[in-house]
């Protein structure tokens, strides 16, 4: 039976969700949300092939941003959005290319007054079974980018927009990139990007793919009390598993006061916040001669990384093996006593730890969604076309995981939750859903169901035998 269900599950994934996408940019999924179905394109700046989201999501409406926001520098992905006036939770289902474990997932938003209301909404971004982050925009032209490095629990991930009652959720672009499993390791949890800086950049622009094989976006960052140094030779980025781009690594900074240090500090009010920092170094000054550059990293005045000498045009990434959990964080890159040259830094990343504690709904129960779709699909073939609408009416809130996040439970369902096992579906209310025909045998896959309401539909035929085999079913 399970094998049979599994086969149908796979068929339905291939047939109706069209999840299987050939992505020649080695596992990349690049979605320009809201562009029309057949209008994929190759981005002029990055060479990344973007596809329409039509085959990743069935709900929402596509809209153009208001023309005055389209100056010639705006990236093409922001010209359209998909907006979700209906439903609490609307989900993209991304099928992961096999052979990868860890992914960078990036969602991007620019309001651009697409709805003519002139008022930016705020809403939740949901990843799998938990809220990933809250999306808040400063103004109508701000680009908000949310990025996470995450190990998905299944072979697909749900990225959903949750309506919090503060305006209509929308999305401009959704991107997924495989990254090496041996990079960005944590003791637990995923990594939310705080900053990714290309320090000492001589250009105003960001660098990403193809300079960066993982398509991280590096933002230029400089300070008045820093001096940029650079080298025109390429840096061998394959030397470091983090593969920092050559274009980012060949520029660096030193302090303007050659005897002082390079400092960064930040404070955070949430005492549970924990961070991981990644420093990327490569010597860019040729022929040091009798001079030496030896530097160490201090965290809040104590040695965090021992003195090191970095090789010419040969990158190395230094990162913490444990999360940093103090309220006020101050990093200083200092030169050691026998260093004749000031300390130097090429690039810097900081991530906050984000736990995803919630388990996804029990696999068999979650499969029910797909089985129900098969049933609905077969029903559609035998029923008149006018039934499509009512079928759709039942299903449109059924996106992403059925039971979690708890605030975004599917309409008509109730689930049981405990801390140790996946949530299970315990009741299903399909009353007045315009369903006709026989009772779906797929309901029998909900092994723990206690209550099933099928009233006010056009169901025919005898009460199926399998209902009596559901051990906990008490209300029908
Ligand atoms: C991107 O799309 C173009 C045009 O469809 C195609 O020729 C090219 O091979 C694609 N490149 C990648 C890396 O998928
Ligand atoms: C991926 O890395 C984690 C450590 O972060 C390790 O526990 C896991 O076994 C790795 N997976 C594979 C398939 O190498
Ligand atoms: C960087 O931006 C500034 C101000 O916008 C501009 O004056 C300068 O020419 C830009 N530099 C480069 C290299 O594009
Ligand atoms: C440079 O830094 C050193 C050490 O921090 C300090 O003693 C000195 O006064 C600074 N010089 C200037 C010109 O600011
Ligand atoms: C390094 O060598 C130069 C000559 O090449 C010399 O003038 C200088 O004093 C030397 N510096 C040190 C710190 O030895
Ligand atoms: C700096 O001095 C320490 C000990 O005083 C020594 O171990 C280290 O190798 C020296 N570094 C350089 C670059 O000479």
Coordinates of C-alpha atoms and ligand atoms in Angstrom, one line a residue:
X1 CA 0.0 0.0 0.0
X2 CA 2.7 2.5 1.0
X3 CA 4.6 1.8 -2.2
X4 CA 1.5 2.4 -4.2
X5 CA 0.9 5.6 -2.3
X6 CA 4.4 6.6 -2.8
X7 CA 4.2 6.1 -6.6
X8 CA 1.1 8.2 -6.8
X9 CA 2.7 10.8 -4.6
X10 CA 5.6 11.0 -7.1
X11 CA 3.3 11.1 -10.0
X12 CA 1.3 14.0 -8.6
X13 CA 4.4 15.9 -7.8
X14 CA 5.6 15.5 -11.4
X15 CA 2.2 16.1 -12.9
X16 CA 0.4 18.8 -11.1
X17 CA 3.1 20.6 -9.2
X18 CA 5.7 20.5 -12.0
X19 CA 8.4 20.6 -9.5
X20 CA 11.0 18.9 -11.6
X21 CA 13.1 21.6 -13.2
X22 CA 16.3 21.1 -15.1
X23 CA 18.7 23.7 -13.6
X24 CA 21.9 23.9 -15.4
X25 CA 23.4 26.4 -13.0
X26 CA 24.2 23.4 -10.9
X27 CA 21.3 23.1 -8.5
X28 CA 20.2 26.7 -8.6
X29 CA 16.5 27.6 -8.4
X30 CA 16.0 31.2 -9.6
X31 CA 12.5 32.4 -9.6
X32 CA 11.3 35.8 -10.7
X33 CA 8.0 36.0 -8.9
X34 CA 5.1 37.4 -10.9
X35 CA 6.5 37.2 -14.5
X36 CA 4.2 35.5 -16.9
X37 CA 4.4 31.8 -17.4
X38 CA 6.7 31.5 -20.5
X39 CA 8.8 34.6 -20.0
X40 CA 11.9 33.2 -18.3
X41 CA 15.1 35.1 -19.1
X42 CA 18.8 35.3 -18.6
X43 CA 19.7 38.2 -16.3
X44 CA 21.9 40.7 -18.1
X45 CA 24.1 41.5 -15.0
X46 CA 24.6 38.0 -13.5
X47 CA 23.9 35.6 -16.4
X48 CA 21.5 33.7 -14.1
X49 CA 18.5 32.2 -15.8
X50 CA 15.3 33.2 -14.1
X51 CA 12.1 31.3 -14.5
X52 CA 8.5 32.3 -13.9
X53 CA 6.9 31.1 -10.6
X54 CA 3.9 29.8 -12.4
X55 CA 5.0 26.2 -12.0
X56 CA 6.0 26.6 -8.3
X57 CA 2.7 28.1 -6.9
X58 CA -0.9 28.0 -7.9
X59 CA -2.2 31.0 -5.9
X60 CA -1.7 34.7 -5.9
X61 CA -1.8 37.3 -8.6
X62 CA 1.0 38.8 -10.6
X63 CA 1.4 42.5 -10.7
X64 CA 3.9 45.1 -12.1
X65 CA 5.5 47.7 -9.9
X66 CA 4.6 51.3 -10.5
X67 CA 6.7 52.6 -13.5
X68 CA 8.3 55.5 -11.6
X69 CA 10.3 52.9 -9.5
X70 CA 11.8 51.5 -12.6
X71 CA 15.0 53.5 -13.0
X72 CA 17.5 51.8 -15.3
X73 CA 19.5 50.5 -12.4
X74 CA 16.8 48.4 -10.9
X75 CA 17.4 44.6 -11.2
X76 CA 14.8 43.0 -13.5
X77 CA 13.5 40.6 -10.7
X78 CA 11.9 43.6 -9.0
X79 CA 9.8 44.8 -11.9
X80 CA 7.0 42.3 -11.0
X81 CA 5.7 40.8 -7.8
X82 CA 3.3 38.0 -6.9
X83 CA 0.9 39.2 -4.3
X84 CA -1.4 37.1 -2.1
X85 CA -4.7 38.9 -1.3
X86 CA -6.3 35.5 -0.3
X87 CA -5.4 32.9 2.3
X88 CA -3.4 33.0 5.5
X89 CA -0.5 31.1 4.1
X90 CA 0.7 30.8 0.5
X91 CA 3.6 28.5 -0.3
X92 CA 6.2 27.9 -2.9
X93 CA 7.4 24.3 -3.1
X94 CA 11.0 24.0 -4.1
X95 CA 12.3 20.6 -5.1
X96 CA 15.9 20.2 -4.2
X97 CA 18.5 18.8 -6.6
X98 CA 19.7 15.5 -5.3
X99 CA 23.2 15.3 -3.9
X100 CA 23.2 18.5 -2.0
X101 CA 22.7 18.9 1.8
X102 CA 23.0 22.6 2.6
X103 CA 21.4 25.5 0.8
X104 CA 21.4 29.3 0.7
X105 CA 17.8 30.4 0.4
X106 CA 17.1 34.0 -0.5
X107 CA 13.8 35.8 -0.7
X108 CA 13.7 39.4 -2.0
X109 CA 11.0 42.1 -1.8
X110 CA 10.5 45.5 -3.2
X111 CA 7.0 47.0 -2.9
X112 CA 7.3 49.7 -5.6
X113 CA 3.6 50.6 -5.0
X114 CA 2.5 47.7 -7.2
X115 CA -1.1 47.9 -5.8
X116 CA -1.4 51.7 -6.0
X117 CA -2.1 51.9 -2.2
X118 CA 1.2 53.7 -1.4
X119 CA 1.5 51.8 1.9
X120 CA 4.1 49.1 2.6
X121 CA 2.7 45.9 4.1
X122 CA 4.5 43.7 6.6
X123 CA 4.1 39.9 6.8
X124 CA 5.8 36.7 7.8
X125 CA 8.2 34.7 5.8
X126 CA 7.8 31.0 6.7
X127 CA 10.4 28.2 6.0
X128 CA 9.2 24.6 6.3
X129 CA 7.4 24.4 9.7
X130 CA 8.5 27.7 11.4
X131 CA 8.4 31.4 10.9
X132 CA 11.8 32.3 9.3
X133 CA 11.6 36.1 9.7
X134 CA 9.2 39.0 9.6
X135 CA 9.4 41.1 6.4
X136 CA 9.2 44.9 7.1
X137 CA 10.0 47.6 4.6
X138 CA 11.1 51.1 5.4
X139 CA 9.5 52.7 2.4
X140 CA 8.1 51.9 -1.0
X141 CA 11.5 51.7 -2.8
X142 CA 13.5 49.7 -0.2
X143 CA 14.7 46.3 -1.3
X144 CA 14.5 43.8 1.5
X145 CA 16.6 40.7 1.2
X146 CA 16.2 37.7 3.6
X147 CA 18.8 35.1 3.4
X148 CA 19.4 31.9 5.3
X149 CA 21.8 29.0 5.2
X150 CA 19.7 25.9 6.0
X151 CA 19.8 22.2 5.8
X152 CA 16.2 21.1 4.7
X153 CA 14.6 18.2 6.4
X154 CA 13.1 16.8 3.3
X155 CA 13.9 16.6 -0.4
X156 CA 11.8 19.7 -1.0
X157 CA 11.3 22.9 1.0
X158 CA 8.2 25.1 1.5
X159 CA 8.8 28.8 1.5
X160 CA 5.6 30.5 2.4
X161 CA 4.2 34.0 3.0
X162 CA 2.0 34.4 6.1
X163 CA -0.6 37.1 6.4
X164 CA -0.3 38.8 9.8
X165 CA -3.1 41.3 9.2
X166 CA -0.8 44.2 8.2
X167 CA -1.3 44.3 4.5
X168 CA -1.2 41.9 1.6
X169 CA 2.0 39.7 1.4
X170 CA 4.0 39.7 -1.8
X171 CA 7.3 38.6 -3.1
X172 CA 9.7 39.7 -5.9
X173 CA 12.2 36.9 -6.2
X174 CA 13.0 33.6 -4.6
X175 CA 16.5 31.9 -5.0
X176 CA 18.0 28.7 -3.8
X177 CA 21.7 27.8 -4.1
X178 CA 23.5 24.7 -2.9
X179 CA 26.5 25.4 -0.7
X180 CA 29.2 23.0 0.5
X181 CA 28.1 21.0 3.6
X182 CA 31.5 21.6 5.1
X183 CA 31.1 25.4 5.1
X184 CA 29.0 27.5 7.6
X185 CA 28.8 24.7 10.2
X186 CA 26.9 25.3 13.3
X187 CA 26.4 23.4 16.6
X188 CA 22.7 23.7 16.0
X189 CA 20.3 25.7 13.9
X190 CA 20.5 27.6 10.6
X191 CA 22.2 30.9 9.8
X192 CA 20.3 34.1 9.1
X193 CA 22.5 36.6 7.3
X194 CA 23.2 39.8 9.2
X195 CA 26.0 41.3 7.1
X196 CA 28.2 40.3 4.2
X197 CA 30.8 42.9 3.5
X198 CA 33.3 43.3 0.7
X199 CA 35.6 45.7 2.6
X200 CA 37.9 48.0 0.7
X201 CA 35.8 47.6 -2.5
X202 CA 36.9 50.1 -5.1
X203 CA 33.6 49.7 -7.0
X204 CA 30.2 50.8 -5.7
X205 CA 28.5 47.7 -6.9
X206 CA 27.8 44.3 -5.3
X207 CA 29.5 41.1 -6.5
X208 CA 27.6 37.8 -6.7
X209 CA 27.4 34.9 -9.3
X210 CA 29.5 34.3 -11.5
X211 CA 32.2 35.8 -9.3
X212 CA 30.8 33.8 -6.4
X213 CA 30.0 30.2 -7.2
X214 CA 27.4 30.0 -4.3
X215 CA 25.9 33.3 -5.5
X216 CA 26.3 35.1 -2.2
X217 CA 25.8 38.9 -2.6
X218 CA 28.8 40.9 -1.3
X219 CA 28.1 44.5 -0.5
X220 CA 30.8 47.1 -0.6
X221 CA 31.7 48.6 2.8
X222 CA 34.3 51.2 3.8
X223 CA 34.9 53.6 6.6
X224 CA 36.6 56.9 6.9
X225 CA 39.3 55.6 9.3
X226 CA 40.2 52.8 6.9
X227 CA 42.4 52.8 3.9
X228 CA 41.7 50.6 0.9
X229 CA 44.5 48.5 -0.5
X230 CA 44.2 46.2 -3.5
X231 CA 46.0 44.0 -6.1
X232 CA 45.0 43.6 -9.7
X233 CA 46.1 40.0 -9.8
X234 CA 43.4 37.3 -9.3
X235 CA 43.1 35.6 -5.9
X236 CA 42.9 31.8 -6.1
X237 CA 39.5 31.3 -4.6
X238 CA 39.5 27.5 -5.0
X239 CA 42.1 27.4 -2.3
X240 CA 39.5 28.0 0.4
X241 CA 36.3 25.8 0.8
X242 CA 34.4 29.0 1.4
X243 CA 35.4 30.1 -2.1
X244 CA 35.4 33.9 -1.5
X245 CA 35.3 35.6 -4.9
X246 CA 38.6 36.9 -6.3
X247 CA 36.9 40.2 -7.0
X248 CA 36.1 40.6 -3.3
X249 CA 39.4 39.2 -2.0
X250 CA 41.8 41.3 -4.0
X251 CA 40.6 44.5 -2.2
X252 CA 41.2 44.9 1.5
X253 CA 41.5 47.6 4.2
X254 CA 44.1 48.6 6.7
X255 CA 43.5 51.2 9.5
X256 CA 44.3 54.8 8.5
X257 CA 46.3 55.0 11.7
X258 CA 48.8 52.3 11.0
X259 CA 49.4 51.5 14.7
X260 CA 45.7 51.0 15.5
X261 CA 43.4 48.1 14.9
X262 CA 40.3 47.3 12.7
X263 CA 37.2 47.2 14.8
X264 CA 33.6 46.1 14.5
X265 CA 31.1 46.1 17.2
X266 CA 27.4 45.5 17.5
X267 CA 24.9 45.2 20.3
X268 CA 21.7 43.3 20.4
X269 CA 18.8 43.5 22.9
X270 CA 17.7 39.9 22.5
X271 CA 19.7 38.0 25.1
X272 CA 19.0 34.7 23.3
X273 CA 20.7 35.8 20.1
X274 CA 23.8 34.0 19.1
X275 CA 26.1 34.8 16.2
X276 CA 28.7 33.2 13.9
X277 CA 31.4 35.5 12.3
X278 CA 33.5 34.7 9.2
X279 CA 36.6 36.6 8.4
X280 CA 38.1 36.2 5.0
X281 CA 41.8 37.1 4.6
X282 CA 44.4 37.1 1.8
X283 CA 47.6 39.1 1.6
X284 CA 47.3 41.6 -1.3
X285 CA 50.6 43.5 -0.9
X286 CA 53.3 42.1 -3.1
X287 CA 57.0 41.8 -2.1
X288 CA 56.7 42.4 1.6
X289 CA 60.5 42.2 1.6
X290 CA 61.9 42.5 5.2
X291 CA 58.4 43.6 6.4
X292 CA 55.9 41.3 8.1
X293 CA 52.2 41.4 8.6
X294 CA 51.2 39.3 11.5
X295 CA 47.7 39.7 13.0
X296 CA 45.4 38.2 15.6
X297 CA 41.7 38.7 16.3
X298 CA 40.3 39.7 19.7
X299 CA 36.8 39.4 20.9
X300 CA 35.9 41.8 23.7
X301 CA 39.5 42.3 24.5
X302 CA 40.5 38.6 24.7
X303 CA 42.3 36.6 22.1
X304 CA 39.7 34.9 19.8
X305 CA 42.1 33.8 17.0
X306 CA 45.8 33.3 17.5
X307 CA 48.4 35.3 15.5
X308 CA 48.6 34.4 11.8
X309 CA 50.4 35.4 8.7
X310 CA 48.3 35.3 5.5
X311 CA 49.7 34.1 2.2
X312 CA 49.9 36.4 -0.9
X313 CA 46.7 36.1 -3.0
X314 CA 45.8 32.8 -1.2
X315 CA 42.5 33.2 0.8
X316 CA 41.7 31.7 4.2
X317 CA 38.5 31.9 6.1
X318 CA 38.5 32.1 9.9
X319 CA 35.3 31.4 11.7
X320 CA 34.1 30.5 15.2
X321 CA 33.4 26.9 15.9
X322 CA 30.9 27.8 18.7
X323 CA 28.3 30.6 18.6
X324 CA 29.0 33.9 20.2
X325 CA 26.3 34.7 22.7
X326 CA 27.3 37.9 24.6
X327 CA 25.2 41.1 24.5
X328 CA 27.8 43.4 23.2
X329 CA 30.2 42.1 20.6
X330 CA 33.4 43.9 19.7
X331 CA 35.9 42.3 17.3
X332 CA 39.4 43.9 16.9
X333 CA 41.9 42.8 14.3
X334 CA 45.2 43.7 15.8
X335 CA 48.8 43.5 14.6
X336 CA 51.2 41.6 16.8
X337 CA 54.3 43.0 18.4
X338 CA 56.7 41.8 15.7
X339 CA 54.5 42.8 12.8
X340 CA 55.8 45.8 10.9
X341 CA 52.7 46.3 8.8
X342 CA 49.1 47.2 10.0
X343 CA 46.4 44.6 10.2
X344 CA 44.3 43.9 7.2
X345 CA 40.9 42.5 6.3
X346 CA 39.4 41.5 2.9
X347 CA 35.8 40.4 3.6
X348 CA 33.6 39.7 6.6
X349 CA 30.3 38.0 7.2
X350 CA 28.1 37.8 10.3
X351 CA 25.1 35.4 10.8
X352 CA 22.6 35.0 13.6
X353 CA 21.6 31.5 14.6
X354 CA 18.0 30.6 13.8
X355 CA 16.6 27.4 15.3
X356 CA 13.8 25.5 13.4
X357 CA 12.5 23.4 16.3
X358 CA 9.1 22.5 14.9
X359 CA 8.8 19.1 13.2
X360 CA 7.0 18.8 9.9
X361 CA 3.7 17.0 10.0
X362 CA 3.9 13.2 10.0
X363 CA 4.9 12.1 6.5
X364 CA 1.8 9.9 5.9
X365 CA -0.5 12.6 7.1
X366 CA 1.2 15.2 5.0
X367 CA 0.9 12.9 2.0
X368 CA -2.8 13.2 2.4
X369 CA -2.7 16.6 0.6
X370 CA -1.2 15.1 -2.5
X371 CA -3.5 12.1 -2.4
X372 CA -6.5 14.4 -2.0
X373 CA -5.2 16.3 -5.1
X374 CA -5.1 13.1 -7.1
X375 CA -8.6 12.3 -6.0
X376 CA -9.7 15.8 -6.9
X377 CA -8.0 15.5 -10.2
X378 CA -9.7 12.2 -11.1
X379 CA -13.0 13.8 -9.9
X380 CA -12.4 16.7 -12.3
X381 CA -12.0 14.3 -15.2
X382 CA -15.3 12.7 -14.5
X383 CA -17.2 15.8 -13.4
X384 CA -18.2 18.9 -15.3
X385 CA -15.8 21.8 -15.6
X386 CA -17.9 23.9 -13.3
X387 CA -16.8 21.7 -10.4
X388 CA -13.3 23.0 -10.8
X389 CA -14.1 26.1 -8.9
X390 CA -15.5 24.3 -5.9
X391 CA -12.7 21.9 -5.8
X392 CA -10.3 24.7 -5.9
X393 CA -12.3 26.3 -3.1
X394 CA -11.5 23.4 -0.8
X395 CA -7.8 23.3 -1.7
X396 CA -6.7 26.8 -2.0
X397 CA -5.8 27.2 1.7
X398 CA -4.0 23.9 1.6
X399 CA -0.5 24.9 1.0
X400 CA 2.8 24.0 2.6
X401 CA 2.7 21.9 5.7
X402 CA -0.8 21.1 7.0
X403 CA -0.3 21.5 10.7
X404 CA 2.7 23.9 11.2
X405 CA 3.4 26.7 11.9
X406 CA 0.4 26.4 14.3
X407 CA -0.8 29.9 13.5
X408 CA -1.0 28.9 9.8
X409 CA -2.9 25.6 10.1
X410 CA -4.9 24.6 7.0
X411 CA -8.5 25.6 7.0
X412 CA -10.8 22.7 8.1
X413 CA -8.0 20.8 9.9
X414 CA -7.1 20.2 13.5
X415 CA -3.8 18.7 14.5
X416 CA -2.3 17.2 17.6
X417 CA 1.1 18.5 18.8
X418 CA 3.6 17.2 21.3
X419 CA 7.3 18.1 21.7
X420 CA 8.7 14.8 20.6
X421 CA 6.8 13.5 17.6
X422 CA 5.6 15.1 14.4
X423 CA 2.2 16.7 14.4
X424 CA -0.7 14.5 13.3
X425 CA -4.0 15.4 11.6
X426 CA -6.9 14.6 14.1
X427 CA -9.9 16.2 12.5
X428 CA -10.9 17.2 9.0
X429 CA -13.9 19.4 8.2
X430 CA -14.9 19.3 4.6
X431 CA -18.5 20.3 5.1
X432 CA -20.2 22.4 2.4
X433 CA -17.1 22.1 0.2
X434 CA -19.0 21.2 -3.0
X435 CA -17.5 17.8 -3.1
X436 CA -19.4 15.2 -5.1
X437 CA -19.0 11.5 -5.9
X438 CA -17.8 8.9 -3.5
X439 CA -15.9 9.4 -0.3
X440 CA -12.2 9.6 -1.1
X441 CA -10.4 6.4 0.0
X442 CA -7.4 8.6 0.7
X443 CA -8.9 9.8 3.9
X444 CA -7.9 6.4 5.3
X445 CA -4.3 7.5 5.2
X446 CA -5.1 9.8 8.2
X447 CA -4.5 7.0 10.7
X448 CA -5.1 9.1 13.8
X449 CA -8.1 11.0 12.6
X450 CA -10.8 11.4 15.3
X451 CA -13.4 13.5 13.6
X452 CA -14.5 13.7 10.0
X453 CA -17.2 16.1 8.8
X454 CA -18.4 15.6 5.2
X455 CA -21.8 17.1 5.6
X456 CA -23.5 19.3 3.0
X457 CA -21.7 17.8 0.0
X458 CA -23.1 15.7 -2.9
X459 CA -21.6 12.4 -1.8
X460 CA -23.1 9.2 -3.2
X461 CA -22.6 5.5 -2.6
X462 CA -22.4 3.4 0.5
X463 CA -20.3 4.3 3.6
X464 CA -16.9 2.9 2.7
X465 CA -15.6 0.0 4.7
X466 CA -12.2 1.7 5.4
X467 CA -13.8 4.3 7.7
X468 CA -14.6 1.6 10.2
X469 CA -10.9 0.7 10.2
X470 CA -9.8 4.1 11.5
X471 CA -9.2 3.3 15.1
X472 CA -9.7 6.7 16.6
X473 CA -12.6 7.9 14.4
X474 CA -15.4 8.8 16.8
X475 CA -17.3 11.6 15.0
X476 CA -18.5 11.2 11.5
Ligands
LIG1 C1 20.3 30.0 -19.8 O1 19.3 30.1 -20.8 C2 19.8 30.2 -22.1 C3 18.7 30.6 -23.0 O2 17.5 29.8 -22.8 C4 20.5 28.9 -22.5 O3 21.0 29.0 -23.8 C5 21.6 28.7 -21.5 O4 22.2 27.4 -21.7 C6 21.1 28.7 -20.0 N1 22.2 28.7 -19.1 C7 22.3 27.9 -18.1 C8 23.5 28.0 -17.3 O5 21.3 27.2 -17.7
LIG2 C1 27.0 17.7 6.8 O1 27.6 18.4 7.9 C2 27.2 18.0 9.2 C3 27.9 18.9 10.2 O2 27.6 20.2 10.1 C4 27.4 16.6 9.5 O3 26.8 16.2 10.7 C5 26.7 15.7 8.4 O4 27.0 14.4 8.6 C6 27.2 16.2 7.0 N1 26.4 15.4 6.0 C7 27.1 14.8 5.0 C8 26.2 14.0 4.2 O5 28.2 14.8 4.9
LIG3 C1 30.4 55.5 -6.6 O1 29.3 56.3 -6.3 C2 29.6 57.7 -6.2 C3 28.4 58.5 -5.7 O2 27.3 57.8 -6.1 C4 30.1 58.2 -7.5 O3 30.4 59.6 -7.4 C5 31.3 57.4 -8.0 O4 31.7 57.8 -9.3 C6 31.0 55.9 -8.0 N1 32.2 55.1 -8.2 C7 32.3 54.1 -9.1 C8 33.6 53.5 -9.2 O5 31.3 53.7 -9.7
LIG4 C1 47.1 55.9 16.4 O1 46.8 54.8 17.2 C2 47.6 54.7 18.4 C3 47.2 53.4 19.1 O2 45.8 53.3 19.1 C4 47.4 56.0 19.2 O3 48.2 55.9 20.4 C5 47.7 57.2 18.4 O4 47.5 58.4 19.2 C6 47.0 57.2 17.1 N1 47.5 58.3 16.3 C7 46.7 59.2 15.8 C8 47.3 60.2 14.9 O5 45.5 59.2 15.9
LIG5 C1 64.0 47.0 5.4 O1 64.8 47.1 4.3 C2 65.0 48.4 3.8 C3 65.9 48.4 2.7 O2 65.5 47.5 1.7 C4 65.6 49.2 5.0 O3 65.7 50.6 4.6 C5 64.7 49.2 6.2 O4 65.3 49.8 7.3 C6 64.4 47.7 6.5 N1 63.5 47.7 7.6 C7 63.6 46.9 8.7 C8 62.4 47.0 9.7 O5 64.5 46.2 8.8
LIG6 C1 56.7 36.8 16.0 O1 57.3 36.5 17.2 C2 56.9 35.3 17.7 C3 57.6 35.0 19.1 O2 58.1 36.2 19.5 C4 57.3 34.2 16.7 O3 56.9 32.9 17.2 C5 56.7 34.4 15.4 O4 57.1 33.5 14.5 C6 57.0 35.8 14.9 N1 56.3 36.1 13.7 C7 56.9 36.4 12.6 C8 56.1 36.7 11.4 O5 58.1 36.6 12.5

